Short mmCIF file of the C-alpha atoms (twelve columns), coordinates in Angstrom:
data_MODEL
# 
_entry.id   MODEL 
# 
loop_
_atom_site.group_PDB 
_atom_site.id 
_atom_site.type_symbol 
_atom_site.label_atom_id 
_atom_site.label_alt_id 
_atom_site.label_comp_id 
_atom_site.label_asym_id 
_atom_site.label_seq_id 
_atom_site.Cartn_x 
_atom_site.Cartn_y 
_atom_site.Cartn_z 
_atom_site.pdbx_PDB_model_num 
ATOM 1   C CA . MET A 1   78.330  86.898  106.263 1 
ATOM 2   C CA . GLY A 2   81.475  85.016  105.248 1 
ATOM 3   C CA . LYS A 3   84.335  83.918  107.427 1 
ATOM 4   C CA . ILE A 4   86.381  86.722  108.955 1 
ATOM 5   C CA . PRO A 5   89.941  86.456  107.607 1 
ATOM 6   C CA . LEU A 6   92.824  86.256  110.019 1 
ATOM 7   C CA . LEU A 7   94.987  88.609  107.966 1 
ATOM 8   C CA . SER A 8   94.396  91.606  105.704 1 
ATOM 9   C CA . ILE A 9   97.334  92.579  103.502 1 
ATOM 10  C CA . VAL A 10  97.157  96.234  102.409 1 
ATOM 11  C CA . ILE A 11  99.124  97.134  99.273  1 
ATOM 12  C CA . PRO A 12  99.195  100.833 98.290  1 
ATOM 13  C CA . VAL A 13  99.861  101.238 94.568  1 
ATOM 14  C CA . TYR A 14  101.052 104.243 92.610  1 
ATOM 15  C CA . ASN A 15  102.660 103.966 89.160  1 
ATOM 16  C CA . VAL A 16  104.556 100.725 89.736  1 
ATOM 17  C CA . GLN A 17  103.500 98.702  86.692  1 
ATOM 18  C CA . GLU A 18  107.048 97.381  86.299  1 
ATOM 19  C CA . TYR A 19  107.060 95.820  89.778  1 
ATOM 20  C CA . LEU A 20  103.433 95.219  90.724  1 
ATOM 21  C CA . SER A 21  102.969 91.718  89.302  1 
ATOM 22  C CA . ASP A 22  106.048 90.440  91.147  1 
ATOM 23  C CA . SER A 23  104.846 92.042  94.360  1 
ATOM 24  C CA . LEU A 24  101.335 90.592  94.080  1 
ATOM 25  C CA . ASN A 25  102.587 87.166  93.025  1 
ATOM 26  C CA . SER A 26  104.801 87.034  96.131  1 
ATOM 27  C CA . VAL A 27  101.554 87.255  98.123  1 
ATOM 28  C CA . ILE A 28  99.121  85.280  95.971  1 
ATOM 29  C CA . GLY A 29  101.430 82.283  95.670  1 
ATOM 30  C CA . GLN A 30  101.326 81.796  99.448  1 
ATOM 31  C CA . ILE A 31  97.562  82.012  100.009 1 
ATOM 32  C CA . LYS A 32  96.023  78.549  100.245 1 
ATOM 33  C CA . THR A 33  92.979  79.215  102.460 1 
ATOM 34  C CA . ASN A 34  90.359  81.915  102.994 1 
ATOM 35  C CA . ASP A 35  92.262  83.179  106.034 1 
ATOM 36  C CA . VAL A 36  93.790  86.046  104.023 1 
ATOM 37  C CA . GLU A 37  92.365  88.989  102.098 1 
ATOM 38  C CA . VAL A 38  94.391  91.321  99.865  1 
ATOM 39  C CA . ILE A 39  93.420  94.983  99.613  1 
ATOM 40  C CA . ILE A 40  95.058  96.918  96.791  1 
ATOM 41  C CA . VAL A 41  94.690  100.680 97.226  1 
ATOM 42  C CA . ASN A 42  95.152  102.370 93.864  1 
ATOM 43  C CA . ASP A 43  96.466  105.824 94.745  1 
ATOM 44  C CA . GLY A 44  95.512  107.547 91.500  1 
ATOM 45  C CA . SER A 45  97.964  105.646 89.279  1 
ATOM 46  C CA . THR A 46  98.370  107.021 85.762  1 
ATOM 47  C CA . ASP A 47  100.279 104.072 84.253  1 
ATOM 48  C CA . GLY A 48  99.062  100.486 83.851  1 
ATOM 49  C CA . SER A 49  99.080  99.642  87.560  1 
ATOM 50  C CA . LEU A 50  95.299  99.702  87.985  1 
ATOM 51  C CA . GLN A 51  94.792  97.382  85.010  1 
ATOM 52  C CA . ILE A 52  97.297  94.906  86.488  1 
ATOM 53  C CA . ALA A 53  95.527  95.042  89.852  1 
ATOM 54  C CA . GLU A 54  92.126  94.473  88.228  1 
ATOM 55  C CA . ARG A 55  93.406  91.362  86.480  1 
ATOM 56  C CA . PHE A 56  94.286  89.900  89.876  1 
ATOM 57  C CA . VAL A 57  90.804  90.794  91.162  1 
ATOM 58  C CA . GLU A 58  89.287  88.857  88.249  1 
ATOM 59  C CA . MET A 59  91.418  85.797  89.042  1 
ATOM 60  C CA . TYR A 60  91.182  85.715  92.851  1 
ATOM 61  C CA . THR A 61  88.101  86.244  95.009  1 
ATOM 62  C CA . PHE A 62  90.165  87.311  98.026  1 
ATOM 63  C CA . VAL A 63  91.673  90.295  96.199  1 
ATOM 64  C CA . LYS A 64  89.918  93.644  95.953  1 
ATOM 65  C CA . VAL A 65  90.852  97.086  94.682  1 
ATOM 66  C CA . VAL A 66  89.945  100.400 96.281  1 
ATOM 67  C CA . SER A 67  90.707  103.473 94.159  1 
ATOM 68  C CA . ILE A 68  91.327  106.961 95.522  1 
ATOM 69  C CA . GLU A 69  92.639  110.229 94.129  1 
ATOM 70  C CA . ASN A 70  96.406  110.520 94.431  1 
ATOM 71  C CA . SER A 71  96.956  111.312 98.109  1 
ATOM 72  C CA . GLY A 72  100.268 109.667 99.037  1 
ATOM 73  C CA . LEU A 73  101.375 106.529 100.816 1 
ATOM 74  C CA . GLY A 74  100.095 107.485 104.268 1 
ATOM 75  C CA . ALA A 75  96.590  108.190 103.010 1 
ATOM 76  C CA . ALA A 76  96.537  104.990 100.955 1 
ATOM 77  C CA . ARG A 77  97.500  102.909 103.995 1 
ATOM 78  C CA . ASN A 78  94.801  104.578 106.079 1 
ATOM 79  C CA . VAL A 79  92.179  103.782 103.436 1 
ATOM 80  C CA . GLY A 80  93.400  100.197 103.327 1 
ATOM 81  C CA . VAL A 81  93.020  99.795  107.077 1 
ATOM 82  C CA . ARG A 82  89.520  101.262 106.972 1 
ATOM 83  C CA . ASN A 83  88.575  98.629  104.382 1 
ATOM 84  C CA . ALA A 84  90.245  95.739  106.211 1 
ATOM 85  C CA . ASN A 85  88.138  92.921  107.648 1 
ATOM 86  C CA . GLY A 86  90.871  90.720  109.094 1 
ATOM 87  C CA . MET A 87  91.871  90.209  112.705 1 
ATOM 88  C CA . TYR A 88  95.347  91.470  111.797 1 
ATOM 89  C CA . VAL A 89  96.645  93.832  109.137 1 
ATOM 90  C CA . GLN A 90  99.958  93.941  107.272 1 
ATOM 91  C CA . PHE A 91  101.399 96.469  104.815 1 
ATOM 92  C CA . LEU A 92  103.325 95.708  101.647 1 
ATOM 93  C CA . ASP A 93  104.809 98.439  99.455  1 
ATOM 94  C CA . SER A 94  104.019 97.602  95.863  1 
ATOM 95  C CA . ASP A 95  107.621 97.580  94.603  1 
ATOM 96  C CA . ASP A 96  108.752 95.129  97.312  1 
ATOM 97  C CA . VAL A 97  108.079 91.417  97.788  1 
ATOM 98  C CA . LEU A 98  107.299 89.067  100.651 1 
ATOM 99  C CA . SER A 99  109.577 86.149  101.433 1 
ATOM 100 C CA . GLU A 100 108.336 82.772  100.256 1 
ATOM 101 C CA . THR A 101 106.871 81.393  103.498 1 
ATOM 102 C CA . ILE A 102 106.105 84.427  105.663 1 
ATOM 103 C CA . ILE A 103 102.312 84.316  105.308 1 
ATOM 104 C CA . GLU A 104 102.182 80.707  106.480 1 
ATOM 105 C CA . GLU A 105 104.435 81.570  109.422 1 
ATOM 106 C CA . VAL A 106 102.354 84.636  110.302 1 
ATOM 107 C CA . LEU A 107 99.096  82.669  110.215 1 
ATOM 108 C CA . PHE A 108 100.633 80.031  112.454 1 
ATOM 109 C CA . GLU A 109 101.686 82.664  114.991 1 
ATOM 110 C CA . ILE A 110 98.288  84.384  114.912 1 
ATOM 111 C CA . LYS A 111 96.450  81.109  115.547 1 
ATOM 112 C CA . ARG A 112 98.876  80.323  118.351 1 
ATOM 113 C CA . ASP A 113 98.389  83.640  120.166 1 
ATOM 114 C CA . MET A 114 95.683  86.108  119.195 1 
ATOM 115 C CA . SER A 115 96.476  88.366  122.148 1 
ATOM 116 C CA . THR A 116 99.633  89.743  120.513 1 
ATOM 117 C CA . ASP A 117 99.234  93.375  119.459 1 
ATOM 118 C CA . VAL A 118 102.188 93.453  117.050 1 
ATOM 119 C CA . PHE A 119 104.224 90.702  115.420 1 
ATOM 120 C CA . VAL A 120 107.668 91.752  114.140 1 
ATOM 121 C CA . PHE A 121 109.936 89.943  111.691 1 
ATOM 122 C CA . ASP A 122 113.321 90.656  110.141 1 
ATOM 123 C CA . TYR A 123 113.775 91.885  106.580 1 
ATOM 124 C CA . ALA A 124 116.419 92.082  103.880 1 
ATOM 125 C CA . GLU A 125 117.270 94.955  101.546 1 
ATOM 126 C CA . PHE A 126 118.304 94.474  97.933  1 
ATOM 127 C CA . PRO A 127 119.358 96.907  95.186  1 
ATOM 128 C CA . ASP A 128 116.885 97.341  92.359  1 
ATOM 129 C CA . GLY A 129 117.489 94.609  89.795  1 
ATOM 130 C CA . ASP A 130 119.628 92.326  91.975  1 
ATOM 131 C CA . LEU A 131 117.566 90.171  94.326  1 
ATOM 132 C CA . SER A 132 120.556 87.927  94.954  1 
ATOM 133 C CA . ASN A 133 122.452 90.743  96.698  1 
ATOM 134 C CA . THR A 134 120.642 91.174  100.015 1 
ATOM 135 C CA . ARG A 135 121.549 92.882  103.274 1 
ATOM 136 C CA . LYS A 136 119.775 91.540  106.341 1 
ATOM 137 C CA . GLN A 137 118.226 93.674  109.058 1 
ATOM 138 C CA . ASN A 138 117.691 91.805  112.333 1 
ATOM 139 C CA . PHE A 139 115.781 93.043  115.376 1 
ATOM 140 C CA . ASP A 140 115.587 92.324  119.093 1 
ATOM 141 C CA . LEU A 141 112.373 93.264  120.888 1 
ATOM 142 C CA . SER A 142 113.998 92.764  124.287 1 
ATOM 143 C CA . LYS A 143 116.141 95.801  123.446 1 
ATOM 144 C CA . PHE A 144 113.193 97.724  121.951 1 
ATOM 145 C CA . ARG A 145 114.663 97.271  118.466 1 
ATOM 146 C CA . TYR A 146 112.055 96.587  115.821 1 
ATOM 147 C CA . GLY A 147 112.812 98.688  112.740 1 
ATOM 148 C CA . ASN A 148 111.362 102.112 112.047 1 
ATOM 149 C CA . VAL A 149 109.235 100.880 109.146 1 
ATOM 150 C CA . ALA A 150 105.594 99.890  108.799 1 
ATOM 151 C CA . TRP A 151 105.994 96.765  106.691 1 
ATOM 152 C CA . ASN A 152 107.949 94.319  108.866 1 
ATOM 153 C CA . LYS A 153 105.078 94.158  111.315 1 
ATOM 154 C CA . ILE A 154 101.643 92.575  111.668 1 
ATOM 155 C CA . TYR A 155 99.140  94.638  113.686 1 
ATOM 156 C CA . ARG A 156 96.073  93.423  115.566 1 
ATOM 157 C CA . LEU A 157 93.269  95.444  114.015 1 
ATOM 158 C CA . ASP A 158 91.313  95.919  117.250 1 
ATOM 159 C CA . PHE A 159 94.465  97.348  118.851 1 
ATOM 160 C CA . TRP A 160 94.993  99.661  115.861 1 
ATOM 161 C CA . ARG A 161 91.436  100.929 115.931 1 
ATOM 162 C CA . ALA A 162 91.282  101.270 119.724 1 
ATOM 163 C CA . TYR A 163 93.994  103.933 119.521 1 
ATOM 164 C CA . ASP A 164 92.694  105.370 116.245 1 
ATOM 165 C CA . PHE A 165 96.114  105.146 114.623 1 
ATOM 166 C CA . ASN A 166 96.552  106.992 111.326 1 
ATOM 167 C CA . TYR A 167 99.581  107.645 109.192 1 
ATOM 168 C CA . PRO A 168 100.201 111.333 108.482 1 
ATOM 169 C CA . GLU A 169 99.011  112.216 105.017 1 
ATOM 170 C CA . GLY A 170 100.637 114.279 102.330 1 
ATOM 171 C CA . MET A 171 104.183 113.883 103.619 1 
ATOM 172 C CA . ARG A 172 107.224 111.642 103.249 1 
ATOM 173 C CA . TYR A 173 108.757 109.412 105.923 1 
ATOM 174 C CA . GLU A 174 105.273 108.720 107.235 1 
ATOM 175 C CA . ASP A 175 106.468 105.601 109.095 1 
ATOM 176 C CA . THR A 176 108.520 107.556 111.664 1 
ATOM 177 C CA . PRO A 177 105.731 109.497 113.433 1 
ATOM 178 C CA . LEU A 178 103.656 106.370 114.080 1 
ATOM 179 C CA . THR A 179 105.849 103.254 114.294 1 
ATOM 180 C CA . HIS A 180 107.536 104.136 117.600 1 
ATOM 181 C CA . ILE A 181 104.177 105.149 119.089 1 
ATOM 182 C CA . ILE A 182 102.614 101.834 118.089 1 
ATOM 183 C CA . MET A 183 105.470 99.835  119.588 1 
ATOM 184 C CA . GLY A 184 105.335 101.929 122.740 1 
ATOM 185 C CA . LEU A 185 101.620 101.304 123.195 1 
ATOM 186 C CA . SER A 186 101.770 97.614  122.329 1 
ATOM 187 C CA . GLU A 187 101.160 95.617  125.491 1 
ATOM 188 C CA . LYS A 188 102.399 92.458  123.812 1 
ATOM 189 C CA . SER A 189 104.792 92.276  120.860 1 
ATOM 190 C CA . THR A 190 106.105 88.988  119.498 1 
ATOM 191 C CA . LYS A 191 109.150 88.375  117.315 1 
ATOM 192 C CA . ILE A 192 108.883 85.969  114.377 1 
ATOM 193 C CA . ASN A 193 112.464 84.859  113.865 1 
ATOM 194 C CA . THR A 194 112.626 84.867  110.102 1 
ATOM 195 C CA . ILE A 195 113.207 87.233  107.191 1 
ATOM 196 C CA . GLY A 196 109.710 88.020  106.018 1 
ATOM 197 C CA . TYR A 197 110.155 90.957  103.670 1 
ATOM 198 C CA . LEU A 198 112.451 91.995  100.814 1 
ATOM 199 C CA . TYR A 199 112.839 95.747  100.488 1 
ATOM 200 C CA . ARG A 200 113.940 97.231  97.156  1 
ATOM 201 C CA . ARG A 201 116.473 100.051 97.624  1 
ATOM 202 C CA . ASN A 202 116.923 103.067 95.370  1 
ATOM 203 C CA . ARG A 203 114.269 102.271 92.808  1 
ATOM 204 C CA . GLU A 204 114.299 104.845 90.000  1 
ATOM 205 C CA . GLY A 205 111.218 107.008 90.382  1 
ATOM 206 C CA . SER A 206 110.701 106.212 94.058  1 
ATOM 207 C CA . ILE A 207 110.017 109.075 96.462  1 
ATOM 208 C CA . THR A 208 113.317 108.797 98.307  1 
ATOM 209 C CA . ALA A 209 115.399 108.306 95.160  1 
ATOM 210 C CA . GLU A 210 114.102 111.508 93.570  1 
ATOM 211 C CA . SER A 211 114.456 113.771 96.573  1 
ATOM 212 C CA . SER A 212 117.139 116.480 96.646  1 
ATOM 213 C CA . VAL A 213 119.260 116.686 99.790  1 
ATOM 214 C CA . MET A 214 117.692 119.883 101.115 1 
ATOM 215 C CA . VAL A 215 114.158 118.796 100.290 1 
ATOM 216 C CA . ASP A 216 114.864 115.437 101.900 1 
ATOM 217 C CA . LEU A 217 116.086 117.121 105.088 1 
ATOM 218 C CA . LEU A 218 112.994 119.283 105.337 1 
ATOM 219 C CA . CYS A 219 110.787 116.217 104.807 1 
ATOM 220 C CA . ARG A 220 112.601 114.395 107.594 1 
ATOM 221 C CA . LEU A 221 112.204 117.364 109.930 1 
ATOM 222 C CA . ASN A 222 108.477 117.481 109.134 1 
ATOM 223 C CA . SER A 223 108.244 113.784 109.924 1 
ATOM 224 C CA . LEU A 224 109.998 114.308 113.254 1 
ATOM 225 C CA . ARG A 225 107.629 117.154 114.059 1 
ATOM 226 C CA . GLU A 226 104.690 114.787 113.507 1 
ATOM 227 C CA . PHE A 227 106.434 112.235 115.740 1 
ATOM 228 C CA . GLU A 228 106.712 114.874 118.466 1 
ATOM 229 C CA . LEU A 229 103.015 115.717 118.151 1 
ATOM 230 C CA . ASN A 230 102.086 112.041 118.428 1 
ATOM 231 C CA . ILE A 231 104.139 111.694 121.616 1 
ATOM 232 C CA . LEU A 232 102.182 114.594 123.083 1 
ATOM 233 C CA . LYS A 233 98.896  113.121 121.836 1 
ATOM 234 C CA . TYR A 234 99.530  109.687 123.359 1 
ATOM 235 C CA . ARG A 235 101.606 110.825 126.328 1 
ATOM 236 C CA . CYS A 236 99.162  109.670 129.023 1 
ATOM 237 C CA . GLU A 237 98.812  106.233 127.439 1 
ATOM 238 C CA . LEU A 238 102.574 105.871 127.082 1 
ATOM 239 C CA . GLN A 239 103.060 106.877 130.709 1 
ATOM 240 C CA . SER A 240 100.484 104.325 131.876 1 
ATOM 241 C CA . GLN A 241 102.546 101.599 130.196 1 
ATOM 242 C CA . ASN A 242 105.885 102.994 131.396 1 
ATOM 243 C CA . LYS A 243 106.980 103.476 127.791 1 
ATOM 244 C CA . GLU A 244 107.218 107.257 127.549 1 
ATOM 245 C CA . PHE A 245 110.961 107.363 128.155 1 
ATOM 246 C CA . LYS A 246 111.683 104.663 125.578 1 
ATOM 247 C CA . VAL A 247 109.650 106.436 122.925 1 
ATOM 248 C CA . VAL A 248 111.128 109.875 123.703 1 
ATOM 249 C CA . GLU A 249 114.598 108.314 123.549 1 
ATOM 250 C CA . LYS A 250 113.728 107.005 120.069 1 
ATOM 251 C CA . PHE A 251 112.581 110.500 119.112 1 
ATOM 252 C CA . LEU A 252 115.831 112.078 120.311 1 
ATOM 253 C CA . LYS A 253 117.952 109.473 118.534 1 
ATOM 254 C CA . GLU A 254 116.019 110.061 115.304 1 
ATOM 255 C CA . VAL A 255 116.592 113.819 115.640 1 
ATOM 256 C CA . LEU A 256 120.312 113.399 116.305 1 
ATOM 257 C CA . LEU A 257 120.693 110.991 113.384 1 
ATOM 258 C CA . VAL A 258 119.064 113.428 110.975 1 
ATOM 259 C CA . PHE A 259 121.234 116.277 112.279 1 
ATOM 260 C CA . TRP A 260 124.416 114.222 111.990 1 
ATOM 261 C CA . ASN A 261 123.633 113.071 108.437 1 
ATOM 262 C CA . ASN A 262 122.894 116.642 107.348 1 
ATOM 263 C CA . LYS A 263 125.497 118.607 109.297 1 
ATOM 264 C CA . ASN A 264 126.809 120.354 106.179 1 
ATOM 265 C CA . ILE A 265 123.409 121.931 105.570 1 
ATOM 266 C CA . LEU A 266 122.850 122.707 109.225 1 
ATOM 267 C CA . ASN A 267 126.241 124.430 109.383 1 
ATOM 268 C CA . ASN A 268 125.195 126.742 106.559 1 
ATOM 269 C CA . LYS A 269 123.852 129.869 108.227 1 
ATOM 270 C CA . SER A 270 121.945 130.852 105.090 1 
ATOM 271 C CA . TRP A 271 119.647 127.834 105.473 1 
ATOM 272 C CA . ASN A 272 116.094 129.037 106.078 1 
ATOM 273 C CA . HIS A 273 114.867 126.398 108.506 1 
ATOM 274 C CA . PHE A 274 117.145 126.781 111.537 1 
ATOM 275 C CA . SER A 275 114.235 127.694 113.815 1 
ATOM 276 C CA . PHE A 276 112.366 124.569 112.761 1 
ATOM 277 C CA . ALA A 277 115.385 122.364 113.490 1 
ATOM 278 C CA . LYS A 278 116.094 124.143 116.771 1 
ATOM 279 C CA . GLY A 279 112.531 123.530 117.869 1 
ATOM 280 C CA . LEU A 280 113.087 119.786 117.715 1 
ATOM 281 C CA . LEU A 281 116.081 120.033 120.045 1 
ATOM 282 C CA . ASN A 282 114.006 122.161 122.405 1 
ATOM 283 C CA . SER A 283 110.978 119.914 122.184 1 
ATOM 284 C CA . PRO A 284 108.693 119.854 125.243 1 
ATOM 285 C CA . VAL A 285 108.834 116.036 125.182 1 
ATOM 286 C CA . ILE A 286 112.563 116.215 126.089 1 
ATOM 287 C CA . THR A 287 112.316 117.035 129.785 1 
ATOM 288 C CA . LYS A 288 115.159 117.308 132.293 1 
ATOM 289 C CA . ASP A 289 114.075 114.019 133.846 1 
ATOM 290 C CA . MET A 290 114.310 112.360 130.435 1 
ATOM 291 C CA . LEU A 291 117.801 113.762 129.843 1 
ATOM 292 C CA . LEU A 292 119.040 112.453 133.187 1 
ATOM 293 C CA . ARG A 293 117.971 108.936 132.192 1 
ATOM 294 C CA . LEU A 294 119.791 108.937 128.829 1 
ATOM 295 C CA . ASN A 295 122.959 106.956 128.368 1 
ATOM 296 C CA . CYS A 296 126.097 109.105 128.318 1 
ATOM 297 C CA . LYS A 297 126.687 108.851 124.576 1 
ATOM 298 C CA . VAL A 298 123.219 110.064 123.575 1 
ATOM 299 C CA . LEU A 299 123.283 112.828 126.187 1 
ATOM 300 C CA . PHE A 300 126.708 113.968 124.984 1 
ATOM 301 C CA . LEU A 301 125.570 114.132 121.348 1 
ATOM 302 C CA . TYR A 302 122.453 116.040 122.358 1 
ATOM 303 C CA . LEU A 303 124.467 118.632 124.316 1 
ATOM 304 C CA . ILE A 304 126.916 119.021 121.425 1 
ATOM 305 C CA . GLU A 305 124.044 119.839 119.057 1 
ATOM 306 C CA . LYS A 306 122.610 122.322 121.525 1 
ATOM 307 C CA . ILE A 307 125.988 124.064 121.781 1 
ATOM 308 C CA . MET A 308 126.349 124.133 117.996 1 
ATOM 309 C CA . PHE A 309 123.003 125.873 117.607 1 
ATOM 310 C CA . MET A 310 123.978 128.422 120.253 1 
ATOM 311 C CA . ARG A 311 127.169 129.197 118.279 1 
ATOM 312 C CA . ARG A 312 125.099 129.742 115.139 1 
ATOM 313 C CA . GLY A 313 123.345 132.536 116.937 1 
ATOM 314 C CA . VAL A 314 119.896 131.058 116.736 1 
ATOM 315 C CA . ASP A 315 119.388 130.175 120.382 1 
# 
């Protein structure tokens, strides 16, 4: 049996032949030891993505491809984790790139402290085609701010498997239901103070770019429903770590943000999903004790939304 790698990098791939080589090269160019393995999960691509991935497999022994029928990003990540052999696992979306030194910095941090459940680093966004125009996103773990995305984090695989984490499959915004749960259950999270990831915004053909406003809203509500179910699933564990309130507060803020950004649709009484949206405001995870602990601004916004739904005649 060969050496167990410190880090497994999981890269789900679906019809990204235009971007895949850049994404893979941003990883390959940083790997200088056998401490890293790269797992490309081909999610039923119909363009030249699989052929590009196979060329990298031929050139590098630490790269492998796992092919599945098209099942979506969440399913592809889950398959990647199941095939991972490293002590830690990281996700990279195949149209994005890693910063030039992040793997070296991550390996240094892992070797320094293998008890950390989750490492978090900052990231930068850039518009498709203009890598020079970035917008930084910085996080502060002391304030429970870490970014509601999967890919600016490194997860200890034993921690992941102990809780049997899985991304929801067959839906969009799959990061939301799980990321807050993971951070709530992490007994030790460590910030790496660097920009480690470059996220491509508004790529033509991406899931979010092609979504209509109403379809997008329904997808976000479905994601929040899965988040609610995960809170209920892991409630005892969250309570044992005194993190239930923090995670429920994240849930409520996510709900309020979606409602605020889609108020024109929600104010339209002909919309067919009022009961679904109302159910999130009346979620069993939002108890009276939780409401009393909210800061005044969040509580005020929550009560305003409740009143608005009452006026629409759906309460």
